Amino acid sequence: MPDGPLSHVRVLDVSTILAGPLASSLLGEFGAEVIKIEHPADGDPARRYPPLEDDGVSVAWSVLARGKRSVTVDLHHPDAADLVGRLTAQADVVVTNFRPSTLRRFRIDFDDLRAYRRDLVMVHVSAFGRTGPYADRPGFARVAEAFAGLTYRTGHPDGPPVFAGYPIADGVTGIYAAFAALLALRQRDRTGEAQLADIPLYEPLLRMMEDFVVEYGATGNTRERQGNQNPHISPNNLYRTRDGRWLALPASTDRMWQRLVAVMDAPDLAVHDSMTARLEHRDEIESRVADFVAAHDLDPLMTKLLDAGVAAGPVNSAADLCADPHIRERGSVVEVPGGPGGRTRLVQASAGRFSGFAGRTAHDAPALGEHTGDVLRDLLGLAAPEIDDLHRRGVI
């Protein structure tokens, strides 16, 4: 398999925790060289998120930082800005997620680094963006999810708002930031001009919720929490089977509803032949579907539904996922070397399959500062005494 499509792109990752590092990881999975800047003492805080492996490093670090090269730089040191600038001169993309005022204080903001590379691409992920009255507010994924309205509409009608089971703002924004990097690279290559992508954590979520704002604008009503129900589709819920497992069953089209009615052997329900009618009779429909599912064990019910062309699927745990034959055959989860003591570990593979290239998953995450000397020597031409001096002065 040839090198990935980003094999000639070098990314300087000056970010921490999740969204920014995820963006650079995604670029690295498809060929980009990623150089991660970390604090010399502790590195990225995500290195210490439990559970930890025998070496004291987070098990999730193997996914978040795989394939990257770790270079330690203390951004608080007065000489750090020039070192980052010189590394920027050798990079195509800089990914960062510090607050705008912090970037200015460190002297590594867009205009600072553009002095080192005229056609720089910078992807700046932050909680609220570079502009507006909230630009310098601190924030993490859960703050962004609440701000964007996702938390407001998540939960049951008679209960409080709840978070999603994963900090989805980090994931969605990380993917969007990688997409923004590709857009900015394309524009840079077309125009020869530097590009700045300003990506707040909340905006990709807001864009993702296609109905939230337009519905309010049209009706004056805010969509409230509906539990597992879908505001526009019925039936669409999680239903418990006779053997105590859970089934996701969304009849999202009229044709899917007709197939489900046939499997249920419930011709009286066929009268609800439009989505509007089914929403008007949601309570009756949801109750009937719940009773039908509750009368079956999951595996034979899945066979019956899939034979009829009904879209449905189990609610999988991590154990279910890792044992699933489809997951295994596609390589969605793979076993790679690199665990402490020479053990292998299970990790998620890169998403998607492509005819001309493949994502990289087998490369392990770096030790803190593992590549500092090599990068400074190979990219900046620093001699060993110069690197030693940077160490002595606490720059790296």
GROMACS .gro file of N, CA and C in nm, residues 225-298:
model
  222
  225ARG      N    1  -3.624   1.807   2.623
  225ARG     CA    2  -3.573   1.670   2.634
  225ARG      C    3  -3.683   1.568   2.608
  226GLN      N    4  -3.648   1.464   2.534
  226GLN     CA    5  -3.744   1.359   2.501
  226GLN      C    6  -3.690   1.219   2.530
  227GLY      N    7  -3.586   1.210   2.614
  227GLY     CA    8  -3.530   1.079   2.642
  227GLY      C    9  -3.471   1.018   2.516
  228ASN      N   10  -3.505   0.893   2.492
  228ASN     CA   11  -3.452   0.823   2.374
  228ASN      C   12  -3.539   0.842   2.250
  229GLN      N   13  -3.648   0.913   2.264
  229GLN     CA   14  -3.733   0.937   2.149
  229GLN      C   15  -3.670   1.040   2.056
  230ASN      N   16  -3.705   1.028   1.928
  230ASN     CA   17  -3.660   1.125   1.829
  230ASN      C   18  -3.773   1.224   1.804
  231PRO      N   19  -3.745   1.355   1.803
  231PRO     CA   20  -3.854   1.452   1.788
  231PRO      C   21  -3.926   1.444   1.654
  232HIS      N   22  -3.866   1.383   1.554
  232HIS     CA   23  -3.924   1.384   1.420
  232HIS      C   24  -3.961   1.246   1.367
  233ILE      N   25  -3.932   1.141   1.445
  233ILE     CA   26  -3.948   1.004   1.395
  233ILE      C   27  -4.011   0.918   1.503
  234SER      N   28  -4.108   0.835   1.464
  234SER     CA   29  -4.164   0.735   1.554
  234SER      C   30  -4.204   0.613   1.471
  235PRO      N   31  -4.173   0.493   1.520
  235PRO     CA   32  -4.098   0.463   1.642
  235PRO      C   33  -3.948   0.486   1.621
  236ASN      N   34  -3.883   0.530   1.727
  236ASN     CA   35  -3.738   0.550   1.727
  236ASN      C   36  -3.696   0.553   1.872
  237ASN      N   37  -3.647   0.440   1.920
  237ASN     CA   38  -3.621   0.430   2.063
  237ASN      C   39  -3.526   0.315   2.092
  238LEU      N   40  -3.494   0.299   2.218
  238LEU     CA   41  -3.423   0.180   2.266
  238LEU      C   42  -3.524   0.093   2.339
  239TYR      N   43  -3.530  -0.034   2.300
  239TYR     CA   44  -3.630  -0.125   2.354
  239TYR      C   45  -3.560  -0.244   2.419
  240ARG      N   46  -3.615  -0.288   2.533
  240ARG     CA   47  -3.553  -0.398   2.606
  240ARG      C   48  -3.612  -0.532   2.562
  241THR      N   49  -3.521  -0.627   2.539
  241THR     CA   50  -3.563  -0.759   2.494
  241THR      C   51  -3.593  -0.850   2.613
  242ARG      N   52  -3.650  -0.967   2.581
  242ARG     CA   53  -3.688  -1.061   2.687
  242ARG      C   54  -3.568  -1.107   2.768
  243ASP      N   55  -3.451  -1.118   2.703
  243ASP     CA   56  -3.332  -1.163   2.775
  243ASP      C   57  -3.252  -1.048   2.836
  244GLY      N   58  -3.315  -0.931   2.849
  244GLY     CA   59  -3.255  -0.822   2.924
  244GLY      C   60  -3.154  -0.738   2.848
  245ARG      N   61  -3.148  -0.753   2.716
  245ARG     CA   62  -3.057  -0.670   2.637
  245ARG      C   63  -3.136  -0.556   2.574
  246TRP      N   64  -3.063  -0.469   2.504
  246TRP     CA   65  -3.129  -0.349   2.449
  246TRP      C   66  -3.111  -0.346   2.298
  247LEU      N   67  -3.216  -0.297   2.232
  247LEU     CA   68  -3.219  -0.291   2.086
  247LEU      C   69  -3.250  -0.149   2.039
  248ALA      N   70  -3.168  -0.097   1.948
  248ALA     CA   71  -3.198   0.031   1.883
  248ALA      C   72  -3.282   0.002   1.760
  249LEU      N   73  -3.400   0.065   1.753
  249LEU     CA   74  -3.494   0.036   1.643
  249LEU      C   75  -3.555   0.167   1.594
  250PRO      N   76  -3.496   0.228   1.491
  250PRO     CA   77  -3.550   0.352   1.435
  250PRO      C   78  -3.619   0.327   1.300
  251ALA      N   79  -3.750   0.342   1.297
  251ALA     CA   80  -3.823   0.329   1.170
  251ALA      C   81  -3.827   0.467   1.104
  252SER      N   82  -3.719   0.503   1.037
  252SER     CA   83  -3.699   0.642   0.994
  252SER      C   84  -3.768   0.677   0.863
  253THR      N   85  -3.826   0.579   0.794
  253THR     CA   86  -3.896   0.605   0.669
  253THR      C   87  -4.027   0.529   0.668
  254ASP      N   88  -4.119   0.568   0.579
  254ASP     CA   89  -4.246   0.498   0.567
  254ASP      C   90  -4.223   0.352   0.528
  255ARG      N   91  -4.129   0.328   0.437
  255ARG     CA   92  -4.105   0.191   0.394
  255ARG      C   93  -4.053   0.106   0.510
  256MET      N   94  -3.966   0.162   0.594
  256MET     CA   95  -3.915   0.087   0.708
  256MET      C   96  -4.028   0.057   0.806
  257TRP      N   97  -4.118   0.151   0.823
  257TRP     CA   98  -4.234   0.128   0.909
  257TRP      C   99  -4.321   0.014   0.855
  258GLN      N  100  -4.345   0.011   0.726
  258GLN     CA  101  -4.425  -0.095   0.666
  258GLN      C  102  -4.361  -0.232   0.690
  259ARG      N  103  -4.230  -0.239   0.678
  259ARG     CA  104  -4.160  -0.365   0.703
  259ARG      C  105  -4.173  -0.407   0.849
  260LEU      N  106  -4.160  -0.310   0.941
  260LEU     CA  107  -4.171  -0.341   1.082
  260LEU      C  108  -4.311  -0.390   1.117
  261VAL      N  109  -4.413  -0.324   1.063
  261VAL     CA  110  -4.551  -0.366   1.087
  261VAL      C  111  -4.572  -0.510   1.041
  262ALA      N  112  -4.512  -0.545   0.928
  262ALA     CA  113  -4.525  -0.681   0.876
  262ALA      C  114  -4.459  -0.781   0.970
  263VAL      N  115  -4.339  -0.749   1.020
  263VAL     CA  116  -4.270  -0.840   1.112
  263VAL      C  117  -4.351  -0.854   1.242
  264MET      N  118  -4.409  -0.746   1.287
  264MET     CA  119  -4.489  -0.750   1.410
  264MET      C  120  -4.622  -0.820   1.391
  265ASP      N  121  -4.660  -0.843   1.265
  265ASP     CA  122  -4.792  -0.899   1.233
  265ASP      C  123  -4.902  -0.814   1.298
  266ALA      N  124  -4.890  -0.682   1.271
  266ALA     CA  125  -4.982  -0.585   1.331
  266ALA      C  126  -5.044  -0.499   1.222
  267PRO      N  127  -5.130  -0.557   1.139
  267PRO     CA  128  -5.186  -0.480   1.027
  267PRO      C  129  -5.267  -0.359   1.071
  268ASP      N  130  -5.320  -0.360   1.195
  268ASP     CA  131  -5.397  -0.245   1.242
  268ASP      C  132  -5.312  -0.119   1.255
  269LEU      N  133  -5.179  -0.139   1.274
  269LEU     CA  134  -5.091  -0.023   1.286
  269LEU      C  135  -5.059   0.041   1.151
  270ALA      N  136  -5.086  -0.030   1.043
  270ALA     CA  137  -5.051   0.020   0.909
  270ALA      C  138  -5.130   0.145   0.874
  271VAL      N  139  -5.239   0.171   0.947
  271VAL     CA  140  -5.318   0.290   0.919
  271VAL      C  141  -5.237   0.418   0.943
  272HIS      N  142  -5.136   0.409   1.029
  272HIS     CA  143  -5.050   0.525   1.055
  272HIS      C  144  -4.943   0.530   0.945
  273ASP      N  145  -4.984   0.572   0.827
  273ASP     CA  146  -4.900   0.554   0.709
  273ASP      C  147  -4.815   0.676   0.674
  274SER      N  148  -4.807   0.774   0.762
  274SER     CA  149  -4.718   0.889   0.742
  274SER      C  150  -4.647   0.919   0.872
  275MET      N  151  -4.534   0.987   0.863
  275MET     CA  152  -4.460   1.019   0.984
  275MET      C  153  -4.541   1.112   1.073
  276THR      N  154  -4.615   1.204   1.013
  276THR     CA  155  -4.699   1.293   1.092
  276THR      C  156  -4.802   1.215   1.172
  277ALA      N  157  -4.865   1.116   1.108
  277ALA     CA  158  -4.964   1.033   1.179
  277ALA      C  159  -4.898   0.954   1.291
  278ARG      N  160  -4.779   0.904   1.266
  278ARG     CA  161  -4.713   0.823   1.369
  278ARG      C  162  -4.670   0.909   1.488
  279LEU      N  163  -4.631   1.031   1.462
  279LEU     CA  164  -4.597   1.120   1.572
  279LEU      C  165  -4.721   1.156   1.654
  280GLU      N  166  -4.834   1.168   1.588
  280GLU     CA  167  -4.959   1.198   1.660
  280GLU      C  168  -5.002   1.082   1.748
  281HIS      N  169  -4.962   0.961   1.710
  281HIS     CA  170  -5.000   0.842   1.786
  281HIS      C  171  -4.875   0.776   1.847
  282ARG      N  172  -4.778   0.859   1.883
  282ARG     CA  173  -4.649   0.808   1.931
  282ARG      C  174  -4.666   0.714   2.051
  283ASP      N  175  -4.748   0.751   2.150
  283ASP     CA  176  -4.759   0.670   2.271
  283ASP      C  177  -4.806   0.529   2.238
  284GLU      N  178  -4.909   0.519   2.154
  284GLU     CA  179  -4.960   0.387   2.116
  284GLU      C  180  -4.854   0.307   2.042
  285ILE      N  181  -4.787   0.371   1.946
  285ILE     CA  182  -4.688   0.301   1.863
  285ILE      C  183  -4.569   0.256   1.948
  286GLU      N  184  -4.517   0.345   2.031
  286GLU     CA  185  -4.402   0.309   2.112
  286GLU      C  186  -4.436   0.194   2.207
  287SER      N  187  -4.553   0.196   2.262
  287SER     CA  188  -4.595   0.090   2.353
  287SER      C  189  -4.606  -0.044   2.282
  288ARG      N  190  -4.664  -0.043   2.162
  288ARG     CA  191  -4.680  -0.168   2.087
  288ARG      C  192  -4.544  -0.225   2.046
  289VAL      N  193  -4.455  -0.138   2.000
  289VAL     CA  194  -4.322  -0.185   1.960
  289VAL      C  195  -4.246  -0.238   2.081
  290ALA      N  196  -4.256  -0.168   2.194
  290ALA     CA  197  -4.188  -0.212   2.315
  290ALA      C  198  -4.238  -0.350   2.357
  291ASP      N  199  -4.369  -0.373   2.350
  291ASP     CA  200  -4.423  -0.504   2.387
  291ASP      C  201  -4.375  -0.613   2.291
  292PHE      N  202  -4.368  -0.579   2.163
  292PHE     CA  203  -4.322  -0.676   2.064
  292PHE      C  204  -4.177  -0.716   2.092
  293VAL      N  205  -4.091  -0.617   2.114
  293VAL     CA  206  -3.950  -0.647   2.140
  293VAL      C  207  -3.935  -0.726   2.270
  294ALA      N  208  -4.012  -0.690   2.371
  294ALA     CA  209  -4.001  -0.756   2.502
  294ALA      C  210  -4.041  -0.902   2.498
  295ALA      N  211  -4.110  -0.942   2.392
  295ALA     CA  212  -4.153  -1.082   2.379
  295ALA      C  213  -4.048  -1.169   2.312
  296HIS      N  214  -3.933  -1.113   2.276
  296HIS     CA  215  -3.831  -1.187   2.202
  296HIS      C  216  -3.695  -1.172   2.269
  297ASP      N  217  -3.612  -1.274   2.256
  297ASP     CA  218  -3.470  -1.262   2.288
  297ASP      C  219  -3.400  -1.187   2.176
  298LEU      N  220  -3.288  -1.125   2.208
  298LEU     CA  221  -3.225  -1.035   2.112
  298LEU      C  222  -3.181  -1.105   1.984
   0.00000   0.00000   0.00000
